[in-house]
Amino acid sequence: MKYLLVFCLVVSASYGAIDEHRISLIERKFQDLARQLMLTELAMGERTRSNYDSGIKQVRSTADGTKSYFVSTHTFNSVCSIHEHSNNDRTVGMGEFTANLNGVEFRTRHNDYRLRMPHRRSKAYHALEDIPLPPTPPSVLRKRTLPEQIKELHNYFRAFSFQNFHFRDYRPYFKPVLCYLEGTWTVDTKTLNEPFESDRHHIDATSWFDLQEKIRFTSYTGGKHYLENFSYLPTTIMNMVNGTPEYAQWNYRIVCHPLKKDLPLSAMKPVDDMAARIGHRWNITRFAHSRAARFVLAPDYNGNRNKYEWQNGYGSFPDRRTSINSVLDWVMSEIPGKDNYPAKLTDTTFGKRILDPRVHNATELNTGYYHRYYRHERKGAMGTFNAHRGYSDRNLFVAQTSNPNVAEMKIKWCGKDEHTHKPFCKEEGVRYSYAIPLEIIYLNPLMTWNPYNIEHISDHRKANIVTKNGRNGGLTQDKAYNGTSFNKYYRTPVEFYQTAHTTVDKDAADTARGTVGVLDRHGNVKRVLSSGVRITLPDIPGIGKIRMRYPVMPITSEGSQIGKEVEAVKDVLNHLETMGAYLQERPSALSGGGNAKADAHFRTSVTNQDPPGHHFHEMFIPNEDMIDLSKGHTITVVTTTDNSHDHKIEVSYDQHTHKYIIHKCDGQDKCWDGHTAELFRLE
Ligand SMILES: *[C@@H]1O[C@H](CO)[C@@H](O)[C@H](O)[C@H]1NC(C)=O
Ligand SMILES: *[C@@H]1O[C@H](CO)[C@@H](O)[C@H](O)[C@H]1NC(C)=O
Ligand SMILES: *[C@@H]1O[C@H](CO)[C@@H](O)[C@H](O)[C@H]1NC(C)=O
Ligand SMILES: *[C@@H]1O[C@H](CO)[C@@H](O)[C@H](O)[C@H]1NC(C)=O
């Protein structure tokens, strides 16, 4: 806009004398225009706010189909594109998504965030600390042999899996962490600041301007940055000060908070995202165990952990209205805004105090922590009233901050002095950020347990010691990694997962799981598996698969009339037995349809080839294709996207060995990144 002004001046100069009158006229018109622009942005924001709740809107889609439900929404193969990078010590795999926070719509880069939390003592902007990983239970460490240690550690996993802390008190070793998406308007309009650290992805742009140009380009062509390193983050005019617009830049981050007390698994139940479910022909049980599932937190929590029932390993509580005491309000209220944990702020704009709705007396609310409910004080003896943040936004959690890196919203207001009754006017400014929960991750003792006493190189700059001289994790003396590092984090003995009397060929099982060799301090090769964050742990003998990541993100569409109607209709149709009475005309009989077989679920072997690094892919094969396979045909399927790539695979079925085989991978005989030919059927 400055250029516009210069341009006007040049134009007026070329037309003769620069007369004062004309300049001030242009200045005024320019101010009017800038203000109108601000109001246009407000109108767009108001439209978004009335259409949607804060939440996740969409993930990148890679496939098509004859029905719209074969294409992703906020989920399809995996909700929010979550995946694993368990070879990193504290990286949580999460792809790109579009989200809305209080009417601001933005698109993230490939996220892959780390297990870090706001600083406990520093208020510095984005000061973070590593979240402590849980220790290994002493009763495990006391055992002298590896098989004994494994047996005792299995007991803890068994106790966690059955939520039985009388058998073994697992609670100090299975720590729930709430990871959340936080966004706000910042004053960093010039230099591009990486919003949060990822071992794997950084915004590939030199300035905000550069990023905007790159996003504009990919939006124009429909193309994509092949490494998924661009985000769309809007800018706005925050205030007009003496005719000069004050710009602000939207930015977001994903950080985590270790919950102060245990959150029982029964306090989470699966949400039926029916499009993704029907897209895979999955029943609700099968869906709930997939990466595509989301969970909802229980209505309330009164310390009685037996309150909620279990069904298929997940909570099953009745749906009902909630208030300030919901589990979601409890967990979010532990999270500070941009002042970090020392946050202590109150908001008295318009001369009214904001009170804590959880207590009955007039205690001021610490607005430096996230909340969606508050109590407002009224003038004189008129008492108080309860309020919810946002006009109709169910998921609007806000926190105040004093940090000058967050753009300030100013307001002029007038009132009367309480004592002298003299009228006065003043200008105040406040700074707020917004957040929604993303997922609850249970940290577990495998993250620290190191029975082989393998040396860990914690200094990232020295991490290449591990791979020096072409060491790639092979199972021989010269190829095994020399110790572990932040992104070669393999320390769990294969025996922890492997059954002693396995019918599967041991070597095949090793490649399938991604076993690597690591040298211990005496130079002996140890066979180990990755120990970082996983969505579901591999099968533990006698216990089974345990889910460790519970996505709890809200979605945008439930904020509209359509979203709410569809959810009600879905409930009646899903529960005809108990809710069918709400239908105006009842069906006389149901045909019992819907027995179509679920998609078969496969996985490639794990590859450690670098690039592209430790990973595997999943694939879903519809029943019709499975029938073709059994007849000896080959079929084509595209894998999930992992480590920023997928494969187009021609699958065949070997009638003699009864194995599913990669016939062609991206048109070649072998996958370029080293997946073996064999495919592993998960379900
Ligand atoms: C983009 O992301 C990839 C990971 O897929 C990472 O290796 C690379 O360093 C990033 N590029 C830039 C310029 O940040
Ligand atoms: C749900 O589907 C799974 C596999 O797709 C099957 O094993 C299970 O029996 C089904 N459950 C019900 C209740 O039909
Ligand atoms: C409000 O009640 C709490 C205990 O419920 C008490 O600690 C606090 O001092 C009270 N505050 C006021 C202002 O009365
Ligand atoms: C492994 O690394 C350590 C340093 O951490 C070094 O002393 C040792 O010689 C290395 N071993 C081999 C076999 O390269």
PDB file of C-alpha atoms in Angstrom, residues 34-204:
ATOM      1  CA  ALA A  34      -7.247   0.214   3.968  1.00  0.00           C
ATOM      2  CA  ARG A  35     -10.082   0.269   6.486  1.00  0.00           C
ATOM      3  CA  GLN A  36     -12.458  -1.182   3.924  1.00  0.00           C
ATOM      4  CA  LEU A  37      -9.957  -3.976   3.309  1.00  0.00           C
ATOM      5  CA  MET A  38      -9.903  -4.681   7.028  1.00  0.00           C
ATOM      6  CA  LEU A  39     -13.690  -4.834   7.092  1.00  0.00           C
ATOM      7  CA  THR A  40     -13.699  -7.205   4.115  1.00  0.00           C
ATOM      8  CA  GLU A  41     -11.427  -9.527   6.056  1.00  0.00           C
ATOM      9  CA  LEU A  42     -13.743  -9.243   9.036  1.00  0.00           C
ATOM     10  CA  ALA A  43     -16.695 -10.194   6.839  1.00  0.00           C
ATOM     11  CA  MET A  44     -14.824 -13.250   5.543  1.00  0.00           C
ATOM     12  CA  GLY A  45     -13.896 -14.249   9.088  1.00  0.00           C
ATOM     13  CA  GLU A  46     -17.486 -13.814  10.268  1.00  0.00           C
ATOM     14  CA  ARG A  47     -18.677 -16.045   7.433  1.00  0.00           C
ATOM     15  CA  THR A  48     -16.181 -18.764   8.376  1.00  0.00           C
ATOM     16  CA  ARG A  49     -17.022 -18.481  12.051  1.00  0.00           C
ATOM     17  CA  SER A  50     -20.732 -18.915  11.392  1.00  0.00           C
ATOM     18  CA  ASN A  51     -20.142 -21.857   9.029  1.00  0.00           C
ATOM     19  CA  TYR A  52     -17.623 -23.833  11.011  1.00  0.00           C
ATOM     20  CA  ASP A  53     -16.362 -24.712  14.452  1.00  0.00           C
ATOM     21  CA  SER A  54     -12.668 -24.489  15.116  1.00  0.00           C
ATOM     22  CA  GLY A  55     -11.206 -27.814  14.068  1.00  0.00           C
ATOM     23  CA  ILE A  56      -9.582 -29.877  11.366  1.00  0.00           C
ATOM     24  CA  LYS A  57     -11.132 -29.531   7.933  1.00  0.00           C
ATOM     25  CA  GLN A  58      -9.255 -31.604   5.387  1.00  0.00           C
ATOM     26  CA  VAL A  59      -6.155 -33.652   4.703  1.00  0.00           C
ATOM     27  CA  ARG A  60      -4.429 -33.930   1.328  1.00  0.00           C
ATOM     28  CA  SER A  61      -6.226 -36.447  -0.851  1.00  0.00           C
ATOM     29  CA  THR A  62      -4.417 -38.852  -3.108  1.00  0.00           C
ATOM     30  CA  ALA A  63      -7.132 -41.183  -4.370  1.00  0.00           C
ATOM     31  CA  ASP A  64     -10.491 -41.015  -6.147  1.00  0.00           C
ATOM     32  CA  GLY A  65     -13.526 -43.231  -6.440  1.00  0.00           C
ATOM     33  CA  THR A  66     -17.012 -43.622  -7.804  1.00  0.00           C
ATOM     34  CA  LYS A  67     -18.455 -42.274  -4.561  1.00  0.00           C
ATOM     35  CA  SER A  68     -17.349 -39.151  -2.746  1.00  0.00           C
ATOM     36  CA  TYR A  69     -16.721 -41.147   0.403  1.00  0.00           C
ATOM     37  CA  PHE A  70     -13.741 -42.878  -1.198  1.00  0.00           C
ATOM     38  CA  VAL A  71     -11.965 -39.543  -0.984  1.00  0.00           C
ATOM     39  CA  SER A  72     -10.488 -38.147   2.201  1.00  0.00           C
ATOM     40  CA  THR A  73     -12.076 -35.605   4.500  1.00  0.00           C
ATOM     41  CA  HIS A  74     -10.202 -34.965   7.736  1.00  0.00           C
ATOM     42  CA  THR A  75      -9.570 -38.701   7.611  1.00  0.00           C
ATOM     43  CA  PHE A  76      -9.536 -41.651   5.282  1.00  0.00           C
ATOM     44  CA  ASN A  77      -6.613 -44.023   5.663  1.00  0.00           C
ATOM     45  CA  SER A  78      -5.465 -42.084   8.681  1.00  0.00           C
ATOM     46  CA  VAL A  79      -6.955 -39.168  10.549  1.00  0.00           C
ATOM     47  CA  CYS A  80      -4.965 -35.940  10.148  1.00  0.00           C
ATOM     48  CA  SER A  81      -2.528 -38.082   8.115  1.00  0.00           C
ATOM     49  CA  ILE A  82      -0.951 -39.485  11.266  1.00  0.00           C
ATOM     50  CA  HIS A  83       1.848 -41.994  10.779  1.00  0.00           C
ATOM     51  CA  GLU A  84       4.930 -43.307  12.550  1.00  0.00           C
ATOM     52  CA  HIS A  85       8.563 -42.281  12.632  1.00  0.00           C
ATOM     53  CA  SER A  86       9.391 -44.601  15.485  1.00  0.00           C
ATOM     54  CA  ASN A  87      13.082 -44.644  14.569  1.00  0.00           C
ATOM     55  CA  ASN A  88      13.249 -41.046  15.873  1.00  0.00           C
ATOM     56  CA  ASP A  89      13.461 -40.700  19.635  1.00  0.00           C
ATOM     57  CA  ARG A  90      10.589 -38.209  20.025  1.00  0.00           C
ATOM     58  CA  THR A  91       9.093 -37.464  16.613  1.00  0.00           C
ATOM     59  CA  VAL A  92       5.353 -37.841  16.136  1.00  0.00           C
ATOM     60  CA  GLY A  93       4.375 -38.465  12.497  1.00  0.00           C
ATOM     61  CA  MET A  94       1.601 -36.179  11.221  1.00  0.00           C
ATOM     62  CA  GLY A  95       1.109 -35.017   7.622  1.00  0.00           C
ATOM     63  CA  GLU A  96      -0.402 -31.875   6.151  1.00  0.00           C
ATOM     64  CA  PHE A  97      -3.896 -30.648   6.983  1.00  0.00           C
ATOM     65  CA  THR A  98      -6.196 -27.657   6.660  1.00  0.00           C
ATOM     66  CA  ALA A  99      -7.570 -26.286   9.892  1.00  0.00           C
ATOM     67  CA  ASN A 100      -9.714 -23.463  11.155  1.00  0.00           C
ATOM     68  CA  LEU A 101      -9.102 -21.647  14.416  1.00  0.00           C
ATOM     69  CA  ASN A 102     -11.635 -18.962  15.246  1.00  0.00           C
ATOM     70  CA  GLY A 103     -12.440 -18.292  11.611  1.00  0.00           C
ATOM     71  CA  VAL A 104      -8.837 -18.249  10.408  1.00  0.00           C
ATOM     72  CA  GLU A 105      -8.359 -20.953   7.853  1.00  0.00           C
ATOM     73  CA  PHE A 106      -4.826 -22.145   7.161  1.00  0.00           C
ATOM     74  CA  ARG A 107      -2.922 -25.058   5.712  1.00  0.00           C
ATOM     75  CA  THR A 108       0.056 -26.636   7.441  1.00  0.00           C
ATOM     76  CA  ARG A 109       3.275 -28.063   6.100  1.00  0.00           C
ATOM     77  CA  HIS A 110       4.013 -31.726   6.745  1.00  0.00           C
ATOM     78  CA  ASN A 111       4.008 -31.513  10.544  1.00  0.00           C
ATOM     79  CA  ASP A 112       6.060 -34.345  12.092  1.00  0.00           C
ATOM     80  CA  TYR A 113       6.272 -32.561  15.427  1.00  0.00           C
ATOM     81  CA  ARG A 114       8.409 -33.416  18.436  1.00  0.00           C
ATOM     82  CA  LEU A 115       7.416 -34.333  21.995  1.00  0.00           C
ATOM     83  CA  ARG A 116       8.129 -30.933  23.514  1.00  0.00           C
ATOM     84  CA  MET A 117       6.239 -28.699  25.928  1.00  0.00           C
ATOM     85  CA  PRO A 118       6.125 -24.995  26.849  1.00  0.00           C
ATOM     86  CA  HIS A 119       8.821 -23.925  29.258  1.00  0.00           C
ATOM     87  CA  ARG A 120       8.093 -24.393  32.968  1.00  0.00           C
ATOM     88  CA  ARG A 121       9.988 -21.310  34.169  1.00  0.00           C
ATOM     89  CA  SER A 122      10.718 -19.062  31.186  1.00  0.00           C
ATOM     90  CA  LYS A 123       8.097 -16.790  29.637  1.00  0.00           C
ATOM     91  CA  ALA A 124      10.283 -16.296  26.540  1.00  0.00           C
ATOM     92  CA  TYR A 125       8.465 -16.567  23.222  1.00  0.00           C
ATOM     93  CA  HIS A 126       8.215 -20.239  22.214  1.00  0.00           C
ATOM     94  CA  ALA A 127      10.703 -21.385  24.856  1.00  0.00           C
ATOM     95  CA  LEU A 128      10.300 -25.152  24.963  1.00  0.00           C
ATOM     96  CA  GLU A 129      11.516 -28.107  26.979  1.00  0.00           C
ATOM     97  CA  ASP A 130      11.695 -31.783  26.154  1.00  0.00           C
ATOM     98  CA  ILE A 131       8.909 -33.780  27.749  1.00  0.00           C
ATOM     99  CA  PRO A 132      10.498 -36.233  30.201  1.00  0.00           C
ATOM    100  CA  LEU A 133      10.195 -39.807  28.982  1.00  0.00           C
ATOM    101  CA  PRO A 134       8.963 -42.297  31.579  1.00  0.00           C
ATOM    102  CA  PRO A 135      11.613 -44.424  33.309  1.00  0.00           C
ATOM    103  CA  THR A 136      11.775 -48.198  33.275  1.00  0.00           C
ATOM    104  CA  PRO A 137      10.016 -49.714  36.319  1.00  0.00           C
ATOM    105  CA  PRO A 138      12.632 -50.654  38.986  1.00  0.00           C
ATOM    106  CA  SER A 139      11.160 -54.141  39.288  1.00  0.00           C
ATOM    107  CA  VAL A 140      12.183 -54.682  35.658  1.00  0.00           C
ATOM    108  CA  LEU A 141      15.685 -53.307  36.149  1.00  0.00           C
ATOM    109  CA  ARG A 142      16.195 -55.563  39.173  1.00  0.00           C
ATOM    110  CA  LYS A 143      15.863 -58.682  37.014  1.00  0.00           C
ATOM    111  CA  ARG A 144      19.219 -59.991  35.965  1.00  0.00           C
ATOM    112  CA  THR A 145      18.577 -61.696  32.644  1.00  0.00           C
ATOM    113  CA  LEU A 146      16.970 -60.311  29.523  1.00  0.00           C
ATOM    114  CA  PRO A 147      14.151 -62.915  29.391  1.00  0.00           C
ATOM    115  CA  GLU A 148      13.271 -62.084  32.999  1.00  0.00           C
ATOM    116  CA  GLN A 149      13.265 -58.349  32.288  1.00  0.00           C
ATOM    117  CA  ILE A 150      11.061 -58.893  29.245  1.00  0.00           C
ATOM    118  CA  LYS A 151       8.646 -61.009  31.272  1.00  0.00           C
ATOM    119  CA  GLU A 152       8.340 -58.377  33.995  1.00  0.00           C
ATOM    120  CA  LEU A 153       7.956 -55.516  31.486  1.00  0.00           C
ATOM    121  CA  HIS A 154       5.247 -57.522  29.732  1.00  0.00           C
ATOM    122  CA  ASN A 155       3.427 -57.510  33.070  1.00  0.00           C
ATOM    123  CA  TYR A 156       3.368 -53.715  33.026  1.00  0.00           C
ATOM    124  CA  PHE A 157       2.056 -53.652  29.458  1.00  0.00           C
ATOM    125  CA  ARG A 158      -0.554 -56.221  30.441  1.00  0.00           C
ATOM    126  CA  ALA A 159      -1.608 -54.046  33.385  1.00  0.00           C
ATOM    127  CA  PHE A 160      -1.835 -50.960  31.140  1.00  0.00           C
ATOM    128  CA  SER A 161      -3.726 -52.837  28.482  1.00  0.00           C
ATOM    129  CA  PHE A 162      -6.312 -54.018  31.026  1.00  0.00           C
ATOM    130  CA  GLN A 163      -6.057 -50.760  33.009  1.00  0.00           C
ATOM    131  CA  ASN A 164      -5.468 -52.804  36.130  1.00  0.00           C
ATOM    132  CA  PHE A 165      -3.112 -50.883  38.389  1.00  0.00           C
ATOM    133  CA  HIS A 166      -3.559 -53.404  41.189  1.00  0.00           C
ATOM    134  CA  PHE A 167      -1.750 -56.028  39.156  1.00  0.00           C
ATOM    135  CA  ARG A 168       1.139 -53.626  38.417  1.00  0.00           C
ATOM    136  CA  ASP A 169       0.914 -49.903  39.025  1.00  0.00           C
ATOM    137  CA  TYR A 170       1.607 -48.839  35.466  1.00  0.00           C
ATOM    138  CA  ARG A 171       0.606 -45.203  36.004  1.00  0.00           C
ATOM    139  CA  PRO A 172       4.082 -43.714  36.634  1.00  0.00           C
ATOM    140  CA  TYR A 173       5.354 -45.442  33.460  1.00  0.00           C
ATOM    141  CA  PHE A 174       2.517 -44.876  30.992  1.00  0.00           C
ATOM    142  CA  LYS A 175       2.156 -41.109  30.963  1.00  0.00           C
ATOM    143  CA  PRO A 176      -0.572 -39.420  28.923  1.00  0.00           C
ATOM    144  CA  VAL A 177       0.531 -36.361  26.963  1.00  0.00           C
ATOM    145  CA  LEU A 178      -1.918 -34.006  25.234  1.00  0.00           C
ATOM    146  CA  CYS A 179      -0.617 -32.570  21.970  1.00  0.00           C
ATOM    147  CA  TYR A 180      -2.421 -29.515  20.650  1.00  0.00           C
ATOM    148  CA  LEU A 181      -2.578 -27.131  17.725  1.00  0.00           C
ATOM    149  CA  GLU A 182      -2.085 -23.496  18.689  1.00  0.00           C
ATOM    150  CA  GLY A 183      -2.409 -20.490  16.404  1.00  0.00           C
ATOM    151  CA  THR A 184      -2.248 -16.741  16.697  1.00  0.00           C
ATOM    152  CA  TRP A 185      -1.545 -13.475  14.858  1.00  0.00           C
ATOM    153  CA  THR A 186       2.109 -12.550  15.272  1.00  0.00           C
ATOM    154  CA  VAL A 187       4.100  -9.398  14.583  1.00  0.00           C
ATOM    155  CA  ASP A 188       6.806 -11.370  12.725  1.00  0.00           C
ATOM    156  CA  THR A 189       5.719  -9.994   9.393  1.00  0.00           C
ATOM    157  CA  LYS A 190       9.205  -9.555   7.948  1.00  0.00           C
ATOM    158  CA  THR A 191      11.295 -12.593   8.779  1.00  0.00           C
ATOM    159  CA  LEU A 192       9.936 -16.060   8.434  1.00  0.00           C
ATOM    160  CA  ASN A 193       9.978 -17.882  11.743  1.00  0.00           C
ATOM    161  CA  GLU A 194       9.783 -21.635  11.789  1.00  0.00           C
ATOM    162  CA  PRO A 195       6.797 -22.145  14.071  1.00  0.00           C
ATOM    163  CA  PHE A 196       8.023 -25.344  15.696  1.00  0.00           C
ATOM    164  CA  GLU A 197      10.807 -27.809  15.310  1.00  0.00           C
ATOM    165  CA  SER A 198      10.591 -30.964  13.301  1.00  0.00           C
ATOM    166  CA  ASP A 199      13.503 -33.316  12.709  1.00  0.00           C
ATOM    167  CA  ARG A 200      12.180 -33.906   9.276  1.00  0.00           C
ATOM    168  CA  HIS A 201      10.449 -30.904   7.787  1.00  0.00           C
ATOM    169  CA  HIS A 202      11.117 -27.192   7.563  1.00  0.00           C
ATOM    170  CA  ILE A 203       9.323 -24.512   5.623  1.00  0.00           C
ATOM    171  CA  ASP A 204      11.204 -24.257   2.351  1.00  0.00           C
TER     172      ASP A 204
END
